[in-house]
């Protein structure tokens, strides 16, 4: 019997299952012509508030829907239901991030063909969601003016996996002496060339620019949104 | 047949911390065929493509996505996102 240790090459991604499923989801989304946008941020940045605002404004132009991830409650879905678009809660239990399989399960019973734009709100967390692809076309990372301008430097990985940054609660910028220049510089340091929007879900400031951005994506993607 | 070790490639941008993985490995392996095996982690630095130099460069810091030679900003990551089982060491 051979008792010498031998090395067997594996070269397999630990998150291969998630990546494979995310790829399948992306194919499904593309076939149905739905543009999928995920939102990531730390807890309390205002993902749900921004999402509620976007759903309310965007529904005038597109057929929108949202999946919202939360650890324990369905408060977010209840809030978002006020925007009168299809919303489904994903309760993760103790899991601190969404995975592709949770998205797949939540989509059961929905006809993607009837949607133009689907939002996925991740669990409030700037660490774990960075490792899990959800099949989204666009990942938006949110940063609120109350969090400190150096957040991108503290969590470079998540900022790096995102495509667009949105600075929220801009109506409070003066009160918290938000240093806009530093925040932008820090975002650019960890993700050069990243597009940045500044919005207030409360006052509506910056929402037109955000909507215009989605219109341009629409033009780039042809029939999609 | 016994698994002696797992060789893992871990990128600095994988979102996973080496120490945390090592800490939990022993507990996670208990009662599985991997019980008693070692976890050998090879940390992979982040490299980016610098368009100005037309070359792959190692980043000095993941807070600073610029070419360490010419300081050109670049978001193009070549490696450093790995979370990959490279090999198994088996005996018997």
PDB file of C-alpha atoms in Angstrom:
ATOM      1  CA  UNK A   1       0.000   0.000   0.000  1.00  0.00           C
ATOM      2  CA  UNK A   2       1.247   3.423  -0.844  1.00  0.00           C
ATOM      3  CA  UNK A   3       1.681   5.438   2.334  1.00  0.00           C
ATOM      4  CA  UNK A   4       3.607   8.350   0.836  1.00  0.00           C
ATOM      5  CA  UNK A   5       1.530  11.525   0.968  1.00  0.00           C
ATOM      6  CA  UNK A   6       0.536  12.663  -2.493  1.00  0.00           C
ATOM      7  CA  UNK A   7      -0.653  15.997  -3.700  1.00  0.00           C
ATOM      8  CA  UNK A   8      -3.823  16.125  -5.764  1.00  0.00           C
ATOM      9  CA  UNK A   9      -4.421  19.304  -7.653  1.00  0.00           C
ATOM     10  CA  UNK A  10      -7.962  20.596  -7.181  1.00  0.00           C
ATOM     11  CA  UNK A  11      -7.996  24.282  -8.195  1.00  0.00           C
ATOM     12  CA  UNK A  12     -11.608  24.788  -7.316  1.00  0.00           C
ATOM     13  CA  UNK A  13     -13.189  28.009  -6.167  1.00  0.00           C
ATOM     14  CA  UNK A  14     -14.681  27.590  -2.702  1.00  0.00           C
ATOM     15  CA  UNK A  15     -17.714  29.640  -3.723  1.00  0.00           C
ATOM     16  CA  UNK A  16     -18.080  27.825  -7.035  1.00  0.00           C
ATOM     17  CA  UNK A  17     -21.664  26.735  -6.336  1.00  0.00           C
ATOM     18  CA  UNK A  18     -22.724  30.313  -5.677  1.00  0.00           C
ATOM     19  CA  UNK A  19     -20.883  31.590  -8.742  1.00  0.00           C
ATOM     20  CA  UNK A  20     -22.486  28.943 -10.957  1.00  0.00           C
ATOM     21  CA  UNK A  21     -25.962  29.750  -9.687  1.00  0.00           C
ATOM     22  CA  UNK A  22     -25.322  33.498 -10.036  1.00  0.00           C
ATOM     23  CA  UNK A  23     -24.345  32.889 -13.651  1.00  0.00           C
ATOM     24  CA  UNK A  24     -27.570  30.941 -14.217  1.00  0.00           C
ATOM     25  CA  UNK A  25     -29.556  33.768 -12.663  1.00  0.00           C
ATOM     26  CA  UNK A  26     -27.846  36.307 -14.897  1.00  0.00           C
ATOM     27  CA  UNK A  27     -28.766  34.271 -17.965  1.00  0.00           C
ATOM     28  CA  UNK A  28     -32.375  34.141 -16.757  1.00  0.00           C
ATOM     29  CA  UNK A  29     -32.436  37.883 -16.083  1.00  0.00           C
ATOM     30  CA  UNK A  30     -31.032  38.648 -19.506  1.00  0.00           C
ATOM     31  CA  UNK A  31     -33.442  36.313 -21.277  1.00  0.00           C
ATOM     32  CA  UNK A  32     -36.361  37.988 -19.481  1.00  0.00           C
ATOM     33  CA  UNK A  33     -35.019  41.459 -20.262  1.00  0.00           C
ATOM     34  CA  UNK A  34     -34.847  42.566 -16.646  1.00  0.00           C
ATOM     35  CA  UNK A  35     -32.006  44.765 -15.411  1.00  0.00           C
ATOM     36  CA  UNK A  36     -30.941  43.771 -11.907  1.00  0.00           C
ATOM     37  CA  UNK A  37     -29.392  46.169  -9.403  1.00  0.00           C
ATOM     38  CA  UNK A  38     -28.178  45.227  -5.943  1.00  0.00           C
ATOM     39  CA  UNK A  39     -27.647  47.610  -3.034  1.00  0.00           C
ATOM     40  CA  UNK A  40     -24.989  47.090  -0.379  1.00  0.00           C
ATOM     41  CA  UNK A  41     -24.044  49.237   2.606  1.00  0.00           C
ATOM     42  CA  UNK A  42     -23.541  49.128   6.336  1.00  0.00           C
ATOM     43  CA  UNK A  43     -26.676  49.044   8.533  1.00  0.00           C
ATOM     44  CA  UNK A  44     -28.381  52.414   8.797  1.00  0.00           C
ATOM     45  CA  UNK A  45     -27.024  54.001   5.621  1.00  0.00           C
ATOM     46  CA  UNK A  46     -30.523  54.311   4.209  1.00  0.00           C
ATOM     47  CA  UNK A  47     -30.777  51.488   1.681  1.00  0.00           C
ATOM     48  CA  UNK A  48     -34.470  51.000   2.334  1.00  0.00           C
ATOM     49  CA  UNK A  49     -35.237  54.727   2.294  1.00  0.00           C
ATOM     50  CA  UNK A  50     -33.415  55.173  -1.018  1.00  0.00           C
ATOM     51  CA  UNK A  51     -35.053  52.075  -2.427  1.00  0.00           C
ATOM     52  CA  UNK A  52     -38.508  53.284  -1.423  1.00  0.00           C
ATOM     53  CA  UNK A  53     -37.810  56.601  -3.149  1.00  0.00           C
ATOM     54  CA  UNK A  54     -36.447  54.904  -6.286  1.00  0.00           C
ATOM     55  CA  UNK A  55     -39.378  52.482  -6.506  1.00  0.00           C
ATOM     56  CA  UNK A  56     -41.864  55.341  -6.163  1.00  0.00           C
ATOM     57  CA  UNK A  57     -40.202  57.512  -8.793  1.00  0.00           C
ATOM     58  CA  UNK A  58     -39.077  54.794 -11.203  1.00  0.00           C
ATOM     59  CA  UNK A  59     -42.444  53.046 -11.365  1.00  0.00           C
ATOM     60  CA  UNK A  60     -43.677  55.949 -13.465  1.00  0.00           C
ATOM     61  CA  UNK A  61     -41.254  54.902 -16.186  1.00  0.00           C
ATOM     62  CA  UNK A  62     -40.448  51.225 -15.684  1.00  0.00           C
ATOM     63  CA  UNK A  63     -41.980  48.063 -14.286  1.00  0.00           C
ATOM     64  CA  UNK A  64     -40.016  47.742 -11.059  1.00  0.00           C
ATOM     65  CA  UNK A  65     -39.865  45.249  -8.188  1.00  0.00           C
ATOM     66  CA  UNK A  66     -37.629  44.570  -5.204  1.00  0.00           C
ATOM     67  CA  UNK A  67     -36.243  41.772  -3.062  1.00  0.00           C
ATOM     68  CA  UNK A  68     -35.098  42.886   0.379  1.00  0.00           C
ATOM     69  CA  UNK A  69     -32.777  40.942   2.624  1.00  0.00           C
ATOM     70  CA  UNK A  70     -32.893  41.251   6.374  1.00  0.00           C
ATOM     71  CA  UNK A  71     -31.741  39.068   9.263  1.00  0.00           C
ATOM     72  CA  UNK A  72     -34.923  38.821  11.260  1.00  0.00           C
ATOM     73  CA  UNK A  73     -37.792  41.133  10.356  1.00  0.00           C
ATOM     74  CA  UNK A  74     -40.013  41.861   7.406  1.00  0.00           C
ATOM     75  CA  UNK A  75     -40.220  45.561   8.362  1.00  0.00           C
ATOM     76  CA  UNK A  76     -38.417  46.609   5.187  1.00  0.00           C
ATOM     77  CA  UNK A  77     -40.851  44.797   2.900  1.00  0.00           C
ATOM     78  CA  UNK A  78     -43.766  46.348   4.784  1.00  0.00           C
ATOM     79  CA  UNK A  79     -42.225  49.791   4.302  1.00  0.00           C
ATOM     80  CA  UNK A  80     -41.494  49.228   0.641  1.00  0.00           C
ATOM     81  CA  UNK A  81     -44.986  47.904  -0.010  1.00  0.00           C
ATOM     82  CA  UNK A  82     -46.102  51.529   0.330  1.00  0.00           C
ATOM     83  CA  UNK A  83     -44.497  52.208  -3.038  1.00  0.00           C
ATOM     84  CA  UNK A  84     -47.099  49.852  -4.542  1.00  0.00           C
ATOM     85  CA  UNK A  85     -44.720  47.677  -6.521  1.00  0.00           C
ATOM     86  CA  UNK A  86     -44.066  43.944  -6.007  1.00  0.00           C
ATOM     87  CA  UNK A  87     -41.784  43.472  -2.993  1.00  0.00           C
ATOM     88  CA  UNK A  88     -40.612  40.290  -1.357  1.00  0.00           C
ATOM     89  CA  UNK A  89     -38.656  39.881   1.866  1.00  0.00           C
ATOM     90  CA  UNK A  90     -35.768  37.470   2.175  1.00  0.00           C
ATOM     91  CA  UNK A  91     -35.248  36.689   5.852  1.00  0.00           C
ATOM     92  CA  UNK A  92     -31.779  35.240   6.216  1.00  0.00           C
ATOM     93  CA  UNK A  93     -32.002  34.184   9.868  1.00  0.00           C
ATOM     94  CA  UNK A  94     -28.463  34.466  11.154  1.00  0.00           C
ATOM     95  CA  UNK A  95     -26.786  34.711   7.762  1.00  0.00           C
ATOM     96  CA  UNK A  96     -25.176  38.123   7.331  1.00  0.00           C
ATOM     97  CA  UNK A  97     -25.406  38.338   3.538  1.00  0.00           C
ATOM     98  CA  UNK A  98     -27.534  37.239   0.597  1.00  0.00           C
ATOM     99  CA  UNK A  99     -26.499  34.289  -1.562  1.00  0.00           C
ATOM    100  CA  UNK A 100     -27.585  33.456  -5.092  1.00  0.00           C
ATOM    101  CA  UNK A 101     -29.710  30.540  -3.888  1.00  0.00           C
ATOM    102  CA  UNK A 102     -31.759  32.873  -1.643  1.00  0.00           C
ATOM    103  CA  UNK A 103     -32.429  35.139  -4.608  1.00  0.00           C
ATOM    104  CA  UNK A 104     -33.450  32.180  -6.755  1.00  0.00           C
ATOM    105  CA  UNK A 105     -35.875  30.960  -4.101  1.00  0.00           C
ATOM    106  CA  UNK A 106     -37.372  34.410  -3.566  1.00  0.00           C
ATOM    107  CA  UNK A 107     -38.065  34.764  -7.277  1.00  0.00           C
ATOM    108  CA  UNK A 108     -40.364  31.740  -7.296  1.00  0.00           C
ATOM    109  CA  UNK A 109     -43.824  32.747  -8.409  1.00  0.00           C
ATOM    110  CA  UNK A 110     -42.653  35.939 -10.109  1.00  0.00           C
ATOM    111  CA  UNK A 111     -42.743  36.323 -13.849  1.00  0.00           C
ATOM    112  CA  UNK A 112     -39.505  38.122 -14.697  1.00  0.00           C
ATOM    113  CA  UNK A 113     -40.810  38.940 -18.163  1.00  0.00           C
ATOM    114  CA  UNK A 114     -43.208  41.381 -16.526  1.00  0.00           C
ATOM    115  CA  UNK A 115     -40.342  43.388 -15.040  1.00  0.00           C
ATOM    116  CA  UNK A 116     -37.899  45.946 -16.427  1.00  0.00           C
ATOM    117  CA  UNK A 117     -35.921  46.677 -13.301  1.00  0.00           C
ATOM    118  CA  UNK A 118     -35.372  44.492 -10.247  1.00  0.00           C
ATOM    119  CA  UNK A 119     -33.670  45.766  -7.105  1.00  0.00           C
ATOM    120  CA  UNK A 120     -32.048  43.471  -4.555  1.00  0.00           C
ATOM    121  CA  UNK A 121     -31.336  45.045  -1.175  1.00  0.00           C
ATOM    122  CA  UNK A 122     -28.624  43.109   0.606  1.00  0.00           C
ATOM    123  CA  UNK A 123     -28.336  42.678   4.373  1.00  0.00           C
ATOM    124  CA  UNK A 124     -26.662  45.697   5.975  1.00  0.00           C
ATOM    125  CA  UNK A 125     -23.040  44.571   6.058  1.00  0.00           C
ATOM    126  CA  UNK A 126     -19.907  45.814   4.316  1.00  0.00           C
ATOM    127  CA  UNK A 127     -17.895  42.611   4.619  1.00  0.00           C
ATOM    128  CA  UNK A 128     -19.524  39.322   3.629  1.00  0.00           C
ATOM    129  CA  UNK A 129     -21.749  40.495   0.738  1.00  0.00           C
ATOM    130  CA  UNK A 130     -18.593  41.312  -1.207  1.00  0.00           C
ATOM    131  CA  UNK A 131     -17.854  37.608  -1.746  1.00  0.00           C
ATOM    132  CA  UNK A 132     -21.275  36.614  -3.082  1.00  0.00           C
ATOM    133  CA  UNK A 133     -22.312  37.293  -6.633  1.00  0.00           C
ATOM    134  CA  UNK A 134     -26.097  37.477  -6.997  1.00  0.00           C
ATOM    135  CA  UNK A 135     -26.246  37.586 -10.792  1.00  0.00           C
ATOM    136  CA  UNK A 136     -26.864  41.329 -10.704  1.00  0.00           C
ATOM    137  CA  UNK A 137     -25.962  43.645 -13.586  1.00  0.00           C
ATOM    138  CA  UNK A 138     -25.013  46.502 -11.329  1.00  0.00           C
ATOM    139  CA  UNK A 139     -23.925  46.722  -7.723  1.00  0.00           C
ATOM    140  CA  UNK A 140     -24.439  50.003  -5.913  1.00  0.00           C
ATOM    141  CA  UNK A 141     -22.570  50.684  -2.683  1.00  0.00           C
ATOM    142  CA  UNK A 142     -24.110  53.281  -0.385  1.00  0.00           C
ATOM    143  CA  UNK A 143     -22.278  55.555   2.021  1.00  0.00           C
ATOM    144  CA  UNK A 144     -24.113  58.049   4.203  1.00  0.00           C
ATOM    145  CA  UNK A 145     -22.700  61.431   5.200  1.00  0.00           C
ATOM    146  CA  UNK A 146     -23.063  60.479   8.869  1.00  0.00           C
ATOM    147  CA  UNK A 147     -20.732  57.469   8.586  1.00  0.00           C
ATOM    148  CA  UNK A 148     -17.428  59.206   8.037  1.00  0.00           C
ATOM    149  CA  UNK A 149     -15.560  59.917   4.842  1.00  0.00           C
ATOM    150  CA  UNK A 150     -13.005  57.155   5.408  1.00  0.00           C
ATOM    151  CA  UNK A 151     -15.477  54.257   5.105  1.00  0.00           C
ATOM    152  CA  UNK A 152     -14.160  53.312   1.638  1.00  0.00           C
ATOM    153  CA  UNK A 153     -10.643  52.974   3.066  1.00  0.00           C
ATOM    154  CA  UNK A 154     -11.917  50.770   5.886  1.00  0.00           C
ATOM    155  CA  UNK A 155     -13.864  48.492   3.542  1.00  0.00           C
ATOM    156  CA  UNK A 156     -11.959  48.591   0.250  1.00  0.00           C
ATOM    157  CA  UNK A 157     -13.123  45.121  -0.806  1.00  0.00           C
ATOM    158  CA  UNK A 158     -16.827  45.922  -0.971  1.00  0.00           C
ATOM    159  CA  UNK A 159     -16.197  49.268  -2.665  1.00  0.00           C
ATOM    160  CA  UNK A 160     -14.075  47.390  -5.134  1.00  0.00           C
ATOM    161  CA  UNK A 161     -16.785  44.918  -6.043  1.00  0.00           C
ATOM    162  CA  UNK A 162     -19.334  47.708  -6.596  1.00  0.00           C
ATOM    163  CA  UNK A 163     -19.914  49.553  -9.859  1.00  0.00           C
ATOM    164  CA  UNK A 164     -21.424  52.786  -8.589  1.00  0.00           C
ATOM    165  CA  UNK A 165     -21.298  54.657  -5.264  1.00  0.00           C
ATOM    166  CA  UNK A 166     -24.225  56.624  -3.853  1.00  0.00           C
ATOM    167  CA  UNK A 167     -23.662  59.051  -0.993  1.00  0.00           C
ATOM    168  CA  UNK A 168     -26.918  59.227   0.994  1.00  0.00           C
ATOM    169  CA  UNK A 169     -28.468  61.656   3.496  1.00  0.00           C
ATOM    170  CA  UNK A 170     -26.828  64.551   1.659  1.00  0.00           C
ATOM    171  CA  UNK A 171     -29.389  66.885   3.293  1.00  0.00           C
ATOM    172  CA  UNK A 172     -27.467  66.321   6.553  1.00  0.00           C
ATOM    173  CA  UNK A 173     -24.065  67.130   5.038  1.00  0.00           C
ATOM    174  CA  UNK A 174     -23.856  70.594   6.599  1.00  0.00           C
ATOM    175  CA  UNK A 175     -24.925  69.444  10.053  1.00  0.00           C
ATOM    176  CA  UNK A 176     -22.270  66.720  10.228  1.00  0.00           C
ATOM    177  CA  UNK A 177     -19.613  68.795   8.418  1.00  0.00           C
ATOM    178  CA  UNK A 178     -19.320  66.164   5.726  1.00  0.00           C
ATOM    179  CA  UNK A 179     -16.113  66.553   3.732  1.00  0.00           C
ATOM    180  CA  UNK A 180     -17.307  65.826   0.211  1.00  0.00           C
ATOM    181  CA  UNK A 181     -13.864  66.159  -1.339  1.00  0.00           C
ATOM    182  CA  UNK A 182     -12.334  63.621   1.076  1.00  0.00           C
ATOM    183  CA  UNK A 183     -15.182  61.151   0.559  1.00  0.00           C
ATOM    184  CA  UNK A 184     -14.828  61.307  -3.219  1.00  0.00           C
ATOM    185  CA  UNK A 185     -11.039  61.010  -3.012  1.00  0.00           C
ATOM    186  CA  UNK A 186     -11.321  57.945  -0.763  1.00  0.00           C
ATOM    187  CA  UNK A 187     -13.778  56.255  -3.105  1.00  0.00           C
ATOM    188  CA  UNK A 188     -11.520  56.976  -6.061  1.00  0.00           C
ATOM    189  CA  UNK A 189      -8.511  55.644  -4.123  1.00  0.00           C
ATOM    190  CA  UNK A 190     -10.047  52.196  -3.736  1.00  0.00           C
ATOM    191  CA  UNK A 191     -11.984  52.148  -7.013  1.00  0.00           C
ATOM    192  CA  UNK A 192     -10.553  54.538  -9.600  1.00  0.00           C
ATOM    193  CA  UNK A 193     -13.110  55.859 -12.070  1.00  0.00           C
ATOM    194  CA  UNK A 194     -16.145  54.911  -9.997  1.00  0.00           C
ATOM    195  CA  UNK A 195     -19.214  57.007 -10.723  1.00  0.00           C
ATOM    196  CA  UNK A 196     -20.566  58.764  -7.610  1.00  0.00           C
ATOM    197  CA  UNK A 197     -24.047  60.144  -6.933  1.00  0.00           C
ATOM    198  CA  UNK A 198     -25.164  62.253  -3.994  1.00  0.00           C
ATOM    199  CA  UNK A 199     -28.768  61.947  -2.944  1.00  0.00           C
ATOM    200  CA  UNK A 200     -31.272  62.589  -0.223  1.00  0.00           C
ATOM    201  CA  UNK A 201     -34.171  60.166  -0.151  1.00  0.00           C
ATOM    202  CA  UNK A 202     -35.864  62.608   2.198  1.00  0.00           C
ATOM    203  CA  UNK A 203     -35.738  65.768   0.086  1.00  0.00           C
ATOM    204  CA  UNK A 204     -35.414  64.070  -3.298  1.00  0.00           C
ATOM    205  CA  UNK A 205     -32.131  65.860  -4.028  1.00  0.00           C
ATOM    206  CA  UNK A 206     -30.061  63.984  -6.616  1.00  0.00           C
ATOM    207  CA  UNK A 207     -32.848  61.588  -7.570  1.00  0.00           C
ATOM    208  CA  UNK A 208     -33.172  63.084 -11.073  1.00  0.00           C
ATOM    209  CA  UNK A 209     -29.485  62.392 -11.730  1.00  0.00           C
ATOM    210  CA  UNK A 210     -29.898  58.826 -10.528  1.00  0.00           C
ATOM    211  CA  UNK A 211     -32.910  58.312 -12.748  1.00  0.00           C
ATOM    212  CA  UNK A 212     -31.009  59.792 -15.666  1.00  0.00           C
ATOM    213  CA  UNK A 213     -28.212  57.303 -14.993  1.00  0.00           C
ATOM    214  CA  UNK A 214     -30.671  54.422 -15.283  1.00  0.00           C
ATOM    215  CA  UNK A 215     -32.064  55.925 -18.488  1.00  0.00           C
ATOM    216  CA  UNK A 216     -28.555  55.940 -19.930  1.00  0.00           C
ATOM    217  CA  UNK A 217     -28.053  52.336 -18.873  1.00  0.00           C
ATOM    218  CA  UNK A 218     -31.284  51.659 -20.701  1.00  0.00           C
ATOM    219  CA  UNK A 219     -29.892  53.186 -23.875  1.00  0.00           C
ATOM    220  CA  UNK A 220     -26.644  51.210 -23.539  1.00  0.00           C
ATOM    221  CA  UNK A 221     -28.450  47.937 -22.934  1.00  0.00           C
ATOM    222  CA  UNK A 222     -30.803  48.293 -25.886  1.00  0.00           C
ATOM    223  CA  UNK A 223     -34.204  46.876 -25.075  1.00  0.00           C
ATOM    224  CA  UNK A 224     -33.280  46.175 -21.463  1.00  0.00           C
ATOM    225  CA  UNK A 225     -34.936  48.752 -19.161  1.00  0.00           C
TER     226      UNK A 225
ATOM    227  CA  UNK B   1      -7.098   7.095   2.791  1.00  0.00           C
ATOM    228  CA  UNK B   2      -6.575  10.185   4.869  1.00  0.00           C
ATOM    229  CA  UNK B   3      -6.519  13.857   3.917  1.00  0.00           C
ATOM    230  CA  UNK B   4      -3.388  15.310   5.480  1.00  0.00           C
ATOM    231  CA  UNK B   5      -3.731  18.856   4.295  1.00  0.00           C
ATOM    232  CA  UNK B   6      -5.719  21.276   2.203  1.00  0.00           C
ATOM    233  CA  UNK B   7      -3.868  23.919   0.268  1.00  0.00           C
ATOM    234  CA  UNK B   8      -5.848  27.097  -0.137  1.00  0.00           C
ATOM    235  CA  UNK B   9      -5.142  30.231  -2.149  1.00  0.00           C
ATOM    236  CA  UNK B  10      -6.486  33.301  -0.416  1.00  0.00           C
ATOM    237  CA  UNK B  11      -6.480  36.686  -2.115  1.00  0.00           C
ATOM    238  CA  UNK B  12      -6.195  39.890  -0.120  1.00  0.00           C
ATOM    239  CA  UNK B  13      -9.459  41.007  -1.751  1.00  0.00           C
ATOM    240  CA  UNK B  14     -11.346  37.753  -1.197  1.00  0.00           C
ATOM    241  CA  UNK B  15     -13.256  39.182   1.734  1.00  0.00           C
ATOM    242  CA  UNK B  16     -11.943  36.383   3.949  1.00  0.00           C
ATOM    243  CA  UNK B  17      -9.369  36.800   6.707  1.00  0.00           C
ATOM    244  CA  UNK B  18      -6.654  34.192   7.031  1.00  0.00           C
ATOM    245  CA  UNK B  19      -6.648  34.165  10.831  1.00  0.00           C
ATOM    246  CA  UNK B  20     -10.432  33.734  11.003  1.00  0.00           C
ATOM    247  CA  UNK B  21     -10.301  30.833   8.591  1.00  0.00           C
ATOM    248  CA  UNK B  22      -7.511  29.096  10.504  1.00  0.00           C
ATOM    249  CA  UNK B  23      -9.341  29.680  13.768  1.00  0.00           C
ATOM    250  CA  UNK B  24     -12.541  28.023  12.558  1.00  0.00           C
ATOM    251  CA  UNK B  25     -10.962  25.267  10.468  1.00  0.00           C
ATOM    252  CA  UNK B  26     -10.328  22.786  13.261  1.00  0.00           C
ATOM    253  CA  UNK B  27     -13.857  23.069  14.642  1.00  0.00           C
ATOM    254  CA  UNK B  28     -15.404  22.868  11.179  1.00  0.00           C
ATOM    255  CA  UNK B  29     -13.468  19.684  10.413  1.00  0.00           C
ATOM    256  CA  UNK B  30     -14.475  17.811  13.553  1.00  0.00           C
ATOM    257  CA  UNK B  31     -16.379  14.642  12.748  1.00  0.00           C
ATOM    258  CA  UNK B  32     -15.656  14.935   9.030  1.00  0.00           C
ATOM    259  CA  UNK B  33     -13.089  13.128   6.839  1.00  0.00           C
ATOM    260  CA  UNK B  34     -10.959  16.259   7.212  1.00  0.00           C
ATOM    261  CA  UNK B  35     -10.577  15.848  10.970  1.00  0.00           C
ATOM    262  CA  UNK B  36      -6.922  16.202  11.933  1.00  0.00           C
ATOM    263  CA  UNK B  37      -5.909  17.738   8.618  1.00  0.00           C
ATOM    264  CA  UNK B  38      -3.914  20.929   8.208  1.00  0.00           C
ATOM    265  CA  UNK B  39      -5.031  24.042   6.364  1.00  0.00           C
ATOM    266  CA  UNK B  40      -2.154  25.563   4.426  1.00  0.00           C
ATOM    267  CA  UNK B  41      -3.005  29.049   3.262  1.00  0.00           C
ATOM    268  CA  UNK B  42      -1.080  30.805   0.551  1.00  0.00           C
ATOM    269  CA  UNK B  43      -1.883  34.498   0.636  1.00  0.00           C
ATOM    270  CA  UNK B  44      -2.169  36.073  -2.796  1.00  0.00           C
ATOM    271  CA  UNK B  45      -1.253  39.752  -3.069  1.00  0.00           C
ATOM    272  CA  UNK B  46      -3.341  42.071  -5.200  1.00  0.00           C
ATOM    273  CA  UNK B  47      -1.924  42.858  -8.598  1.00  0.00           C
ATOM    274  CA  UNK B  48      -3.398  45.329 -11.071  1.00  0.00           C
ATOM    275  CA  UNK B  49      -2.850  46.110 -14.714  1.00  0.00           C
ATOM    276  CA  UNK B  50      -1.265  49.508 -15.232  1.00  0.00           C
ATOM    277  CA  UNK B  51      -2.333  50.904 -18.614  1.00  0.00           C
ATOM    278  CA  UNK B  52       0.478  53.474 -18.610  1.00  0.00           C
ATOM    279  CA  UNK B  53       3.251  50.922 -18.011  1.00  0.00           C
ATOM    280  CA  UNK B  54       1.367  48.196 -19.909  1.00  0.00           C
ATOM    281  CA  UNK B  55       2.379  45.849 -17.105  1.00  0.00           C
ATOM    282  CA  UNK B  56       1.046  43.901 -14.151  1.00  0.00           C
ATOM    283  CA  UNK B  57       2.002  45.521 -10.848  1.00  0.00           C
ATOM    284  CA  UNK B  58       1.624  44.499  -7.207  1.00  0.00           C
ATOM    285  CA  UNK B  59      -0.377  47.025  -5.189  1.00  0.00           C
ATOM    286  CA  UNK B  60       1.410  48.524  -2.219  1.00  0.00           C
ATOM    287  CA  UNK B  61      -1.920  48.900  -0.397  1.00  0.00           C
ATOM    288  CA  UNK B  62      -5.500  47.877  -1.112  1.00  0.00           C
ATOM    289  CA  UNK B  63      -6.485  51.399  -0.069  1.00  0.00           C
ATOM    290  CA  UNK B  64      -4.540  52.821  -2.945  1.00  0.00           C
ATOM    291  CA  UNK B  65      -5.406  51.474  -6.398  1.00  0.00           C
ATOM    292  CA  UNK B  66      -2.569  53.131  -8.264  1.00  0.00           C
ATOM    293  CA  UNK B  67       0.467  51.819 -10.072  1.00  0.00           C
ATOM    294  CA  UNK B  68       3.325  51.702  -7.525  1.00  0.00           C
ATOM    295  CA  UNK B  69       5.762  52.796 -10.240  1.00  0.00           C
ATOM    296  CA  UNK B  70       4.041  55.615 -12.142  1.00  0.00           C
ATOM    297  CA  UNK B  71       1.064  56.382  -9.823  1.00  0.00           C
ATOM    298  CA  UNK B  72      -1.558  55.946 -12.566  1.00  0.00           C
ATOM    299  CA  UNK B  73      -4.957  55.029 -11.068  1.00  0.00           C
ATOM    300  CA  UNK B  74      -6.231  51.662 -12.205  1.00  0.00           C
ATOM    301  CA  UNK B  75      -9.259  49.586 -11.185  1.00  0.00           C
ATOM    302  CA  UNK B  76      -8.228  46.561 -13.255  1.00  0.00           C
ATOM    303  CA  UNK B  77      -7.499  43.710 -10.870  1.00  0.00           C
ATOM    304  CA  UNK B  78      -5.378  40.826 -12.186  1.00  0.00           C
ATOM    305  CA  UNK B  79      -5.238  38.727  -9.023  1.00  0.00           C
ATOM    306  CA  UNK B  80      -6.087  38.942  -5.336  1.00  0.00           C
ATOM    307  CA  UNK B  81      -9.721  37.827  -5.291  1.00  0.00           C
ATOM    308  CA  UNK B  82      -8.920  34.113  -4.979  1.00  0.00           C
ATOM    309  CA  UNK B  83     -10.625  31.829  -2.487  1.00  0.00           C
ATOM    310  CA  UNK B  84      -9.571  28.610  -4.071  1.00  0.00           C
ATOM    311  CA  UNK B  85      -8.738  25.079  -2.982  1.00  0.00           C
ATOM    312  CA  UNK B  86      -5.474  24.562  -4.843  1.00  0.00           C
ATOM    313  CA  UNK B  87      -4.694  20.987  -3.792  1.00  0.00           C
ATOM    314  CA  UNK B  88      -5.306  18.134  -1.363  1.00  0.00           C
ATOM    315  CA  UNK B  89      -2.527  16.220   0.350  1.00  0.00           C
ATOM    316  CA  UNK B  90      -3.584  12.601   0.707  1.00  0.00           C
ATOM    317  CA  UNK B  91      -1.971   9.649   2.425  1.00  0.00           C
ATOM    318  CA  UNK B  92      -2.751   5.984   2.111  1.00  0.00           C
TER     319      UNK B  92
END
